[in-house]
Amino acid sequence: MNALGMALVIGALGAHSPLSVPRSVLPFGVSLGVDFTSDGAHLIFDHFDSSLGQWQLCTVPSDGSGPVVTIDDLQPGYMFKTSADSSRIVYLSPGCFQLVRSIAADGSGAPVTLGSFFNQCDGDAPFLVSPDGLRAAFKQDDYTYYTAPTDGSLAPLPLSRPEGDYTPLGEIGPLGTHFYYVVGVVEDVPPFTSYGPVLCRSAIDGSGDIELLSAFPAGGTSYGVSDFVLAPDESLVVYRSQVSSTAFTVHSVPADDSAPPTLLGTASVTSPFLSLQFTGATNRVVYLATDTLDGSTDLFSVPVDASAAPVRLSALPSTTRRVSSFALSLDGRWVVYLADESADEVYQLHCVPVDGVGPRFVLNAPLAAGGDVSEYRISPDGARMVYLADQAQDGMRELFSVPMPSARKARRADERLVKLSGPLPVGGSAFGSFAFTPDGARVVFQASAANGTTQVYSRTTDGSTPRLALSEPHAPTGTGSFRVSSLGLVAFQADTGSHD
């Protein structure tokens, strides 16, 4: 008996009502983590087995053609990753000496141990998997990253310096050949001749020398690199570095260390929040920073070759306003950001050209008194912006879709705006998260239904077809999270009552 009464449901997306399409209902107390393999063939999830008092990792064919396979006990907290080639699952087993393990995505064969991780788990899976699925990078402790083949054929080798250096950030590059990381240097061991966090690169197989990409902080202080972002082609790295108690710099550097870092801009650090994104074809980087003049948290853009000075993209009127987040259009020519720019504490979606030249406008329609945009995403095909807002009535969140501007024409805020969530019962809302199909043609969301229940729906992103119900009405789960596969299946949680 499953006392939690939760089920993991795999439903179909299509042009007819998915309620008539057979779907698998998995009677488990699910879960902190649910993910499809990239090819869509398998669904990987964790669940709590109340009879054992233990979280477990499971896999099942997403078309329901085979049984659920319980792989192993699992450290709680979404402690697994699937490889981009869909071949392997890397996960963290529980215990004082937690083991980083790997197994085939279909659960066949025995798990192989790649290394250990000494009980330092902080809520994020302390390992990464290369794009080809052949290598894993993981923290053997809180200081050093190691690398090992995901098939366990070789012993792990250190990727970052093991001499007592703190390594908070790490990322495998898009090409899968190198590992980039920030290391807090605490010893003078060549080529490390000073102190403070620096940006480094190592070969993903652990061979060769460590490459130092950033300069050391002046004066041997604790200041230094705090975050970084890689260009999609892995040609450049852009990083932020704190240089004093009140200022930071943004630099770009070739990923192969073929030239010294180039200064892109400076700003205040009175706010610790920062986000960096490359714009792709336009060769600019966009970042959030606290403006040195008025103290507001603003959005900036600068060419990655420093051929022009940074441009402030947002237009906040006072220090009490802030940009909370931003997203780039698929072609990299437009930036959409969420800010209380027009009115204090009223967050709307503002759109501006990435170079700051040209029209700027608000994407969402006018909001009701007290209303805000709470969540937004650009569809994978780049055609539309979908956002969640209490637009018509304060407290009643609904899902809307509006076209993204093209590179040639800025659209009016209300042009072809459609409400995706459809009619809602009195007091109802769309809530939780929402997800797109890989081609961006459809969006999946959860909304209130009759008698205090909820349902999971799907609708074309442009609103051209009616919404489809992917589930029968069920009690709210409180999660609202979904995973959509490349094969047009969606996995979600539903409270369907207890299961034998």
Short mmCIF file of C-alpha atoms in Angstrom, two decimals, residues 34-488:
data_model
loop_
_atom_site.label_atom_id
_atom_site.label_comp_id
_atom_site.label_asym_id
_atom_site.label_seq_id
_atom_site.Cartn_x
_atom_site.Cartn_y
_atom_site.Cartn_z
CA VAL A 34 11.91 12.94 -13.01
CA ASP A 35 13.70 12.99 -16.35
CA PHE A 36 13.45 11.45 -19.81
CA THR A 37 16.55 10.25 -21.63
CA SER A 38 17.37 12.46 -24.61
CA ASP A 39 16.03 9.92 -27.09
CA GLY A 40 12.77 9.73 -25.13
CA ALA A 41 12.98 5.96 -24.77
CA HIS A 42 13.20 5.80 -20.97
CA LEU A 43 11.87 7.72 -18.00
CA ILE A 44 14.23 7.95 -15.02
CA PHE A 45 12.81 8.87 -11.64
CA ASP A 46 13.35 8.59 -7.93
CA HIS A 47 10.73 7.61 -5.36
CA PHE A 48 10.48 6.98 -1.66
CA ASP A 49 9.77 3.38 -0.73
CA SER A 50 7.95 3.70 2.59
CA SER A 51 8.32 -0.02 3.35
CA LEU A 52 12.12 0.31 3.16
CA GLY A 53 12.36 3.87 4.41
CA GLN A 54 14.67 4.60 1.47
CA TRP A 55 14.74 6.66 -1.72
CA GLN A 56 15.30 4.53 -4.81
CA LEU A 57 16.27 5.18 -8.43
CA CYS A 58 14.10 3.61 -11.13
CA THR A 59 13.87 3.41 -14.91
CA VAL A 60 10.99 2.38 -17.17
CA PRO A 61 10.41 2.37 -20.95
CA SER A 62 8.40 5.51 -21.63
CA ASP A 63 6.03 3.66 -23.98
CA GLY A 64 5.07 1.22 -21.21
CA SER A 65 6.54 -1.74 -23.10
CA GLY A 66 8.49 -3.02 -20.13
CA PRO A 67 8.40 -3.12 -16.34
CA VAL A 68 9.76 -0.60 -13.88
CA VAL A 69 13.35 -1.51 -12.96
CA THR A 70 14.60 -0.47 -9.53
CA ILE A 71 18.27 0.33 -10.02
CA ASP A 72 19.66 1.15 -6.61
CA ASP A 73 19.20 3.08 -3.38
CA LEU A 74 19.59 6.81 -4.02
CA GLN A 75 20.76 9.79 -2.04
CA PRO A 76 17.67 12.05 -1.74
CA GLY A 77 17.64 15.40 -3.51
CA TYR A 78 17.44 14.66 -7.29
CA MET A 79 20.87 13.04 -7.20
CA PHE A 80 21.04 11.64 -10.73
CA LYS A 81 21.84 12.79 -14.24
CA THR A 82 21.30 11.17 -17.64
CA SER A 83 23.92 11.42 -20.36
CA ALA A 84 23.14 13.45 -23.47
CA ASP A 85 23.55 10.35 -25.65
CA SER A 86 20.87 8.54 -23.56
CA SER A 87 23.20 5.67 -22.74
CA ARG A 88 23.96 6.09 -19.03
CA ILE A 89 22.63 7.30 -15.70
CA VAL A 90 25.09 8.70 -13.17
CA TYR A 91 23.81 8.90 -9.61
CA LEU A 92 24.77 9.24 -5.95
CA SER A 93 24.10 6.37 -3.58
CA PRO A 94 23.40 7.10 0.11
CA GLY A 95 25.59 6.60 3.15
CA CYS A 96 28.43 8.28 5.00
CA PHE A 97 30.76 7.53 2.10
CA GLN A 98 28.38 8.25 -0.75
CA LEU A 99 29.29 6.48 -3.98
CA VAL A 100 29.12 8.06 -7.43
CA ARG A 101 27.80 5.25 -9.60
CA SER A 102 26.78 4.66 -13.22
CA ILE A 103 24.51 2.20 -14.99
CA ALA A 104 22.91 1.72 -18.40
CA ALA A 105 19.78 3.87 -18.86
CA ASP A 106 17.58 0.78 -19.28
CA GLY A 107 18.80 -0.62 -15.95
CA SER A 108 20.64 -3.54 -17.53
CA GLY A 109 23.90 -4.77 -16.10
CA ALA A 110 25.32 -4.04 -12.68
CA PRO A 111 26.06 -0.53 -11.39
CA VAL A 112 29.72 0.49 -11.53
CA THR A 113 31.33 2.71 -8.91
CA LEU A 114 33.20 5.72 -10.29
CA GLY A 115 34.35 7.24 -6.99
CA SER A 116 33.20 8.37 -3.57
CA PHE A 117 31.82 11.60 -2.23
CA PHE A 118 32.21 12.21 1.49
CA ASN A 119 28.82 13.36 2.78
CA GLN A 120 29.10 16.95 1.58
CA CYS A 121 25.90 17.00 -0.44
CA ASP A 122 24.30 20.46 -0.57
CA GLY A 123 21.19 19.79 -2.67
CA ASP A 124 22.81 19.80 -6.11
CA ALA A 125 24.13 16.65 -7.75
CA PRO A 126 27.92 16.95 -7.23
CA PHE A 127 28.79 15.49 -10.64
CA LEU A 128 28.60 16.31 -14.33
CA VAL A 129 28.37 14.08 -17.42
CA SER A 130 30.13 14.90 -20.69
CA PRO A 131 27.93 15.41 -23.80
CA ASP A 132 29.06 12.10 -25.30
CA GLY A 133 28.22 10.26 -22.07
CA LEU A 134 31.70 8.78 -21.81
CA ARG A 135 33.09 10.83 -18.91
CA ALA A 136 31.84 11.99 -15.52
CA ALA A 137 33.30 14.78 -13.42
CA PHE A 138 32.52 14.69 -9.71
CA LYS A 139 33.68 16.00 -6.38
CA GLN A 140 35.64 13.45 -4.41
CA ASP A 141 35.37 15.93 -1.54
CA ASP A 142 34.37 19.58 -1.21
CA TYR A 143 37.70 20.69 -2.66
CA THR A 144 38.61 18.68 -5.73
CA TYR A 145 36.87 17.50 -8.90
CA TYR A 146 37.83 14.12 -10.34
CA THR A 147 37.14 12.50 -13.71
CA ALA A 148 36.42 8.88 -14.60
CA PRO A 149 34.92 6.97 -17.56
CA THR A 150 31.21 6.35 -16.95
CA ASP A 151 31.73 2.64 -17.60
CA GLY A 152 34.13 2.48 -14.65
CA SER A 153 36.96 1.11 -16.78
CA LEU A 154 39.61 3.44 -15.28
CA ALA A 155 40.31 4.80 -11.82
CA PRO A 156 39.41 8.47 -11.20
CA LEU A 157 42.02 11.17 -11.83
CA PRO A 158 42.04 14.71 -10.37
CA LEU A 159 40.77 17.49 -12.63
CA SER A 160 41.36 20.40 -10.26
CA ARG A 161 44.21 20.95 -7.82
CA PRO A 162 44.02 18.56 -4.85
CA GLU A 163 46.31 20.64 -2.59
CA GLY A 164 43.55 21.90 -0.29
CA ASP A 165 41.97 24.34 -2.76
CA TYR A 166 38.23 25.04 -2.56
CA THR A 167 36.48 24.39 -5.90
CA PRO A 168 32.92 25.77 -5.81
CA LEU A 169 32.10 25.91 -9.53
CA GLY A 170 32.70 23.50 -12.39
CA GLU A 171 31.34 22.92 -15.90
CA ILE A 172 32.14 20.57 -18.77
CA GLY A 173 32.45 22.55 -22.01
CA PRO A 174 29.99 22.12 -24.90
CA LEU A 175 32.57 20.18 -26.91
CA GLY A 176 33.07 17.71 -24.06
CA THR A 177 36.87 17.86 -24.17
CA HIS A 178 37.62 20.22 -21.27
CA PHE A 179 36.49 21.00 -17.74
CA TYR A 180 36.26 24.65 -16.61
CA TYR A 181 36.20 25.57 -12.96
CA VAL A 182 36.78 28.25 -10.35
CA VAL A 183 39.29 27.30 -7.68
CA GLY A 184 40.00 29.15 -4.45
CA VAL A 185 43.81 29.02 -4.20
CA VAL A 186 45.11 28.69 -0.67
CA GLU A 187 48.75 27.70 -1.36
CA ASP A 188 51.63 29.00 -3.45
CA VAL A 189 52.25 26.05 -5.78
CA PRO A 190 53.32 27.01 -9.34
CA PRO A 191 51.70 28.08 -11.59
CA PHE A 192 49.54 29.36 -8.73
CA THR A 193 51.59 32.16 -7.19
CA SER A 194 48.95 34.12 -5.30
CA TYR A 195 45.67 33.66 -3.46
CA GLY A 196 41.98 34.05 -4.30
CA PRO A 197 39.51 32.36 -6.68
CA VAL A 198 40.78 31.95 -10.25
CA LEU A 199 39.38 30.42 -13.45
CA CYS A 200 41.10 27.29 -14.77
CA ARG A 201 40.73 24.65 -17.47
CA SER A 202 41.71 20.96 -17.51
CA ALA A 203 41.38 18.21 -20.11
CA ILE A 204 38.30 16.12 -19.29
CA ASP A 205 40.38 12.92 -19.23
CA GLY A 206 42.71 14.37 -16.59
CA SER A 207 45.72 14.52 -18.93
CA GLY A 208 48.01 17.50 -19.47
CA ASP A 209 48.60 20.58 -17.37
CA ILE A 210 46.06 22.83 -15.67
CA GLU A 211 45.57 26.04 -17.64
CA LEU A 212 45.09 29.30 -15.74
CA LEU A 213 42.60 31.50 -17.69
CA SER A 214 42.11 34.47 -15.36
CA ALA A 215 44.55 36.83 -13.68
CA PHE A 216 45.20 36.56 -9.97
CA PRO A 217 43.44 39.10 -7.73
CA ALA A 218 45.64 42.10 -6.96
CA GLY A 219 47.22 42.14 -3.53
CA GLY A 220 46.65 38.47 -2.77
CA THR A 221 43.18 39.10 -1.36
CA SER A 222 40.20 36.79 -1.16
CA TYR A 223 38.63 38.63 -4.11
CA GLY A 224 38.59 36.94 -7.51
CA VAL A 225 36.43 35.07 -10.01
CA SER A 226 32.91 34.38 -8.80
CA ASP A 227 31.14 33.02 -11.90
CA PHE A 228 31.65 32.41 -15.62
CA VAL A 229 29.85 31.46 -18.83
CA LEU A 230 31.12 29.62 -21.93
CA ALA A 231 30.42 30.60 -25.53
CA PRO A 232 28.27 27.97 -27.30
CA ASP A 233 31.22 27.05 -29.57
CA GLU A 234 33.58 27.04 -26.56
CA SER A 235 35.82 29.65 -28.16
CA LEU A 236 35.53 32.16 -25.33
CA VAL A 237 34.89 32.31 -21.60
CA VAL A 238 33.39 35.40 -19.98
CA TYR A 239 33.83 35.71 -16.24
CA ARG A 240 33.06 38.10 -13.40
CA SER A 241 35.79 38.94 -10.93
CA GLN A 242 35.47 40.93 -7.73
CA VAL A 243 38.35 43.41 -7.47
CA SER A 244 37.43 45.34 -4.33
CA SER A 245 34.76 45.52 -1.66
CA THR A 246 32.66 47.75 -3.93
CA ALA A 247 33.46 46.77 -7.52
CA PHE A 248 33.78 43.89 -9.95
CA THR A 249 35.02 43.52 -13.52
CA VAL A 250 33.76 41.46 -16.46
CA HIS A 251 36.43 39.92 -18.72
CA SER A 252 36.52 37.68 -21.78
CA VAL A 253 39.36 35.26 -22.51
CA PRO A 254 39.98 32.67 -25.25
CA ALA A 255 39.13 29.23 -23.87
CA ASP A 256 42.45 27.85 -25.11
CA ASP A 257 44.39 30.57 -23.22
CA SER A 258 45.88 31.84 -26.51
CA ALA A 259 45.55 35.49 -25.43
CA PRO A 260 45.27 37.38 -22.13
CA PRO A 261 41.88 38.39 -20.69
CA THR A 262 40.11 41.44 -22.16
CA LEU A 263 38.30 43.87 -19.87
CA LEU A 264 34.66 44.27 -20.96
CA GLY A 265 33.24 46.44 -18.19
CA THR A 266 33.02 47.32 -14.51
CA ALA A 267 30.17 47.77 -12.04
CA SER A 268 29.31 47.88 -8.36
CA VAL A 269 28.96 44.75 -6.24
CA THR A 270 26.51 46.04 -3.68
CA SER A 271 24.18 43.34 -4.99
CA PRO A 272 25.67 39.82 -5.12
CA PHE A 273 23.31 38.62 -7.86
CA LEU A 274 24.71 38.36 -11.36
CA SER A 275 23.81 36.45 -14.50
CA LEU A 276 25.82 36.21 -17.72
CA GLN A 277 24.52 35.04 -21.10
CA PHE A 278 26.04 34.96 -24.58
CA THR A 279 23.90 36.33 -27.39
CA GLY A 280 25.20 33.95 -30.06
CA ALA A 281 25.44 35.43 -33.56
CA THR A 282 25.57 39.03 -32.28
CA ASN A 283 28.75 38.33 -30.27
CA ARG A 284 27.71 40.17 -27.15
CA VAL A 285 27.36 39.20 -23.52
CA VAL A 286 24.44 40.37 -21.40
CA TYR A 287 24.72 40.63 -17.64
CA LEU A 288 22.98 41.93 -14.54
CA ALA A 289 24.84 44.26 -12.22
CA THR A 290 24.27 47.03 -9.74
CA ASP A 291 24.74 50.33 -11.51
CA THR A 292 27.58 52.45 -10.11
CA LEU A 293 25.61 55.70 -10.49
CA ASP A 294 22.23 55.15 -8.89
CA GLY A 295 22.48 51.76 -7.15
CA SER A 296 19.70 50.07 -9.13
CA THR A 297 20.11 46.49 -10.39
CA ASP A 298 20.28 46.97 -14.15
CA LEU A 299 20.84 45.02 -17.33
CA PHE A 300 23.94 45.63 -19.44
CA SER A 301 25.25 44.46 -22.81
CA VAL A 302 28.79 44.61 -24.18
CA PRO A 303 30.63 43.15 -27.23
CA VAL A 304 32.82 40.20 -26.26
CA ASP A 305 35.78 41.78 -28.05
CA ALA A 306 35.42 45.05 -26.06
CA SER A 307 35.02 46.99 -29.32
CA ALA A 308 32.44 49.22 -27.62
CA ALA A 309 31.60 50.28 -24.08
CA PRO A 310 28.86 48.48 -22.11
CA VAL A 311 25.32 49.67 -22.80
CA ARG A 312 22.67 49.84 -20.09
CA LEU A 313 19.59 48.14 -21.55
CA SER A 314 17.12 48.66 -18.72
CA ALA A 315 15.70 52.05 -17.79
CA LEU A 316 15.00 51.87 -14.08
CA PRO A 317 14.02 55.26 -12.65
CA SER A 318 15.29 54.80 -9.08
CA THR A 319 17.39 52.72 -6.73
CA THR A 320 14.30 50.93 -5.41
CA ARG A 321 13.69 49.23 -8.77
CA ARG A 322 15.46 46.14 -10.09
CA VAL A 323 15.74 43.72 -12.97
CA SER A 324 15.12 40.28 -11.48
CA SER A 325 15.92 38.07 -14.51
CA PHE A 326 16.28 38.09 -18.29
CA ALA A 327 16.21 35.85 -21.38
CA LEU A 328 17.61 36.15 -24.91
CA SER A 329 15.73 35.63 -28.16
CA LEU A 330 16.82 32.66 -30.23
CA ASP A 331 18.66 34.88 -32.74
CA GLY A 332 20.35 36.82 -29.92
CA ARG A 333 19.02 40.18 -31.12
CA TRP A 334 16.47 40.85 -28.39
CA VAL A 335 16.56 40.73 -24.61
CA VAL A 336 13.44 40.19 -22.53
CA TYR A 337 13.72 41.10 -18.87
CA LEU A 338 11.43 41.05 -15.84
CA ALA A 339 11.52 44.31 -13.88
CA ASP A 340 9.42 46.81 -11.95
CA GLU A 341 10.57 49.46 -14.41
CA SER A 342 7.24 51.20 -15.08
CA ALA A 343 5.84 51.08 -11.54
CA ASP A 344 7.37 50.13 -8.20
CA GLU A 345 6.82 46.43 -7.30
CA VAL A 346 4.85 45.79 -10.52
CA TYR A 347 6.91 43.27 -12.49
CA GLN A 348 6.39 43.23 -16.25
CA LEU A 349 8.16 41.80 -19.31
CA HIS A 350 10.22 44.44 -21.06
CA CYS A 351 11.82 43.87 -24.46
CA VAL A 352 14.77 45.75 -25.92
CA PRO A 353 17.33 45.22 -28.75
CA VAL A 354 20.50 43.62 -27.40
CA ASP A 355 22.64 46.58 -28.50
CA GLY A 356 20.22 49.09 -26.97
CA VAL A 357 19.48 50.69 -30.35
CA GLY A 358 15.86 50.66 -31.48
CA PRO A 359 12.37 50.43 -30.01
CA ARG A 360 11.67 49.11 -26.54
CA PHE A 361 8.29 47.95 -25.31
CA VAL A 362 6.37 45.83 -22.80
CA LEU A 363 5.49 42.33 -24.02
CA ASN A 364 2.66 41.55 -21.63
CA ALA A 365 -0.77 43.18 -21.81
CA PRO A 366 -1.76 45.73 -19.12
CA LEU A 367 -2.02 44.17 -15.67
CA ALA A 368 -4.83 44.41 -13.16
CA ALA A 369 -4.14 46.42 -10.00
CA GLY A 370 -1.81 44.31 -7.87
CA GLY A 371 -0.96 42.00 -10.78
CA ASP A 372 2.52 40.80 -11.82
CA VAL A 373 4.20 38.53 -14.32
CA SER A 374 5.56 35.68 -12.19
CA GLU A 375 7.18 33.32 -14.71
CA TYR A 376 8.13 33.44 -18.39
CA ARG A 377 9.94 31.42 -21.05
CA ILE A 378 10.72 31.75 -24.73
CA SER A 379 9.54 28.77 -26.77
CA PRO A 380 12.32 26.49 -28.10
CA ASP A 381 11.65 27.62 -31.69
CA GLY A 382 12.05 31.25 -30.59
CA ALA A 383 8.68 32.27 -32.00
CA ARG A 384 6.71 33.12 -28.86
CA MET A 385 6.97 34.22 -25.26
CA VAL A 386 4.77 32.33 -22.79
CA TYR A 387 4.21 33.88 -19.39
CA LEU A 388 2.24 33.35 -16.19
CA ALA A 389 0.54 36.44 -14.74
CA ASP A 390 -2.44 37.64 -12.74
CA GLN A 391 -3.24 39.90 -15.66
CA ALA A 392 -7.03 40.16 -15.55
CA GLN A 393 -7.54 39.87 -11.78
CA ASP A 394 -5.15 40.11 -8.86
CA GLY A 395 -4.41 36.62 -7.53
CA MET A 396 -5.83 34.75 -10.54
CA ARG A 397 -2.82 33.59 -12.49
CA GLU A 398 -3.34 32.65 -16.12
CA LEU A 399 -1.04 31.49 -18.90
CA PHE A 400 -0.55 33.76 -21.91
CA SER A 401 1.38 33.65 -25.17
CA VAL A 402 2.61 36.54 -27.31
CA PRO A 403 4.85 36.63 -30.41
CA MET A 404 8.51 37.44 -29.96
CA PRO A 405 9.73 40.38 -32.04
CA SER A 406 11.66 39.52 -35.19
CA ALA A 407 14.94 41.18 -36.08
CA ARG A 408 13.06 43.38 -38.56
CA LYS A 409 9.95 44.49 -36.71
CA ALA A 410 8.91 45.18 -33.12
CA ARG A 411 5.36 44.07 -32.44
CA ARG A 412 2.80 45.83 -30.29
CA ALA A 413 2.42 44.40 -26.80
CA ASP A 414 -1.13 43.18 -27.47
CA GLU A 415 -0.61 41.89 -31.02
CA ARG A 416 -1.87 38.28 -31.24
CA LEU A 417 -1.80 37.88 -27.47
CA VAL A 418 -3.64 34.68 -26.57
CA LYS A 419 -4.68 33.18 -23.25
CA LEU A 420 -3.55 29.56 -23.21
CA SER A 421 -5.01 28.46 -19.89
CA GLY A 422 -8.59 28.81 -21.12
CA PRO A 423 -11.61 29.19 -18.83
CA LEU A 424 -10.98 28.63 -15.13
CA PRO A 425 -13.44 28.02 -12.29
CA VAL A 426 -14.19 30.84 -9.87
CA GLY A 427 -11.12 31.32 -7.68
CA GLY A 428 -9.01 29.10 -9.95
CA SER A 429 -5.56 29.69 -11.41
CA ALA A 430 -2.91 28.25 -13.62
CA PHE A 431 -0.01 27.39 -11.36
CA GLY A 432 3.30 25.71 -10.94
CA SER A 433 5.68 25.50 -13.85
CA PHE A 434 5.03 24.87 -17.54
CA ALA A 435 7.01 23.03 -20.20
CA PHE A 436 7.36 23.05 -23.99
CA THR A 437 7.67 20.23 -26.46
CA PRO A 438 11.18 20.20 -27.99
CA ASP A 439 9.94 21.85 -31.20
CA GLY A 440 8.10 24.56 -29.27
CA ALA A 441 4.78 23.72 -30.90
CA ARG A 442 2.96 22.88 -27.66
CA VAL A 443 3.08 23.91 -24.02
CA VAL A 444 2.09 21.75 -21.03
CA PHE A 445 0.67 23.35 -17.89
CA GLN A 446 -1.39 22.64 -14.79
CA ALA A 447 -4.55 24.60 -13.90
CA SER A 448 -7.52 24.52 -11.58
CA ALA A 449 -10.47 22.32 -12.50
CA ALA A 450 -13.88 21.81 -10.91
CA ASN A 451 -14.46 21.08 -7.22
CA GLY A 452 -10.99 22.08 -6.04
CA THR A 453 -9.14 19.64 -8.31
CA THR A 454 -6.48 20.30 -10.91
CA GLN A 455 -5.76 18.98 -14.37
CA VAL A 456 -2.74 18.84 -16.63
CA TYR A 457 -3.34 20.36 -20.06
CA SER A 458 -1.58 20.77 -23.38
CA ARG A 459 -2.15 23.45 -26.00
CA THR A 460 -0.49 24.72 -29.14
CA THR A 461 1.83 27.55 -28.15
CA ASP A 462 0.16 30.02 -30.50
CA GLY A 463 -3.29 29.15 -29.15
CA SER A 464 -4.55 28.01 -32.56
CA THR A 465 -6.19 24.86 -31.15
CA PRO A 466 -8.22 24.25 -27.97
CA ARG A 467 -6.49 23.00 -24.85
CA LEU A 468 -6.33 19.22 -24.35
CA ALA A 469 -6.68 17.50 -20.98
CA LEU A 470 -3.76 15.14 -20.30
CA SER A 471 -5.15 13.93 -16.98
CA GLU A 472 -8.40 13.34 -15.21
CA PRO A 473 -9.11 15.82 -12.39
CA HIS A 474 -6.97 15.07 -9.34
CA ALA A 475 -6.05 16.66 -6.04
CA PRO A 476 -3.33 19.34 -6.32
CA THR A 477 0.17 17.91 -5.90
CA GLY A 478 1.79 21.17 -4.92
CA THR A 479 4.59 20.60 -7.43
CA GLY A 480 3.30 21.46 -10.88
CA SER A 481 6.47 20.10 -12.51
CA PHE A 482 6.61 18.25 -15.83
CA ARG A 483 9.07 16.57 -18.14
CA VAL A 484 8.36 16.43 -21.86
CA SER A 485 10.18 13.86 -24.00
CA SER A 486 11.49 14.12 -27.55
CA LEU A 487 8.85 11.54 -28.52
CA GLY A 488 5.89 13.70 -27.47
#
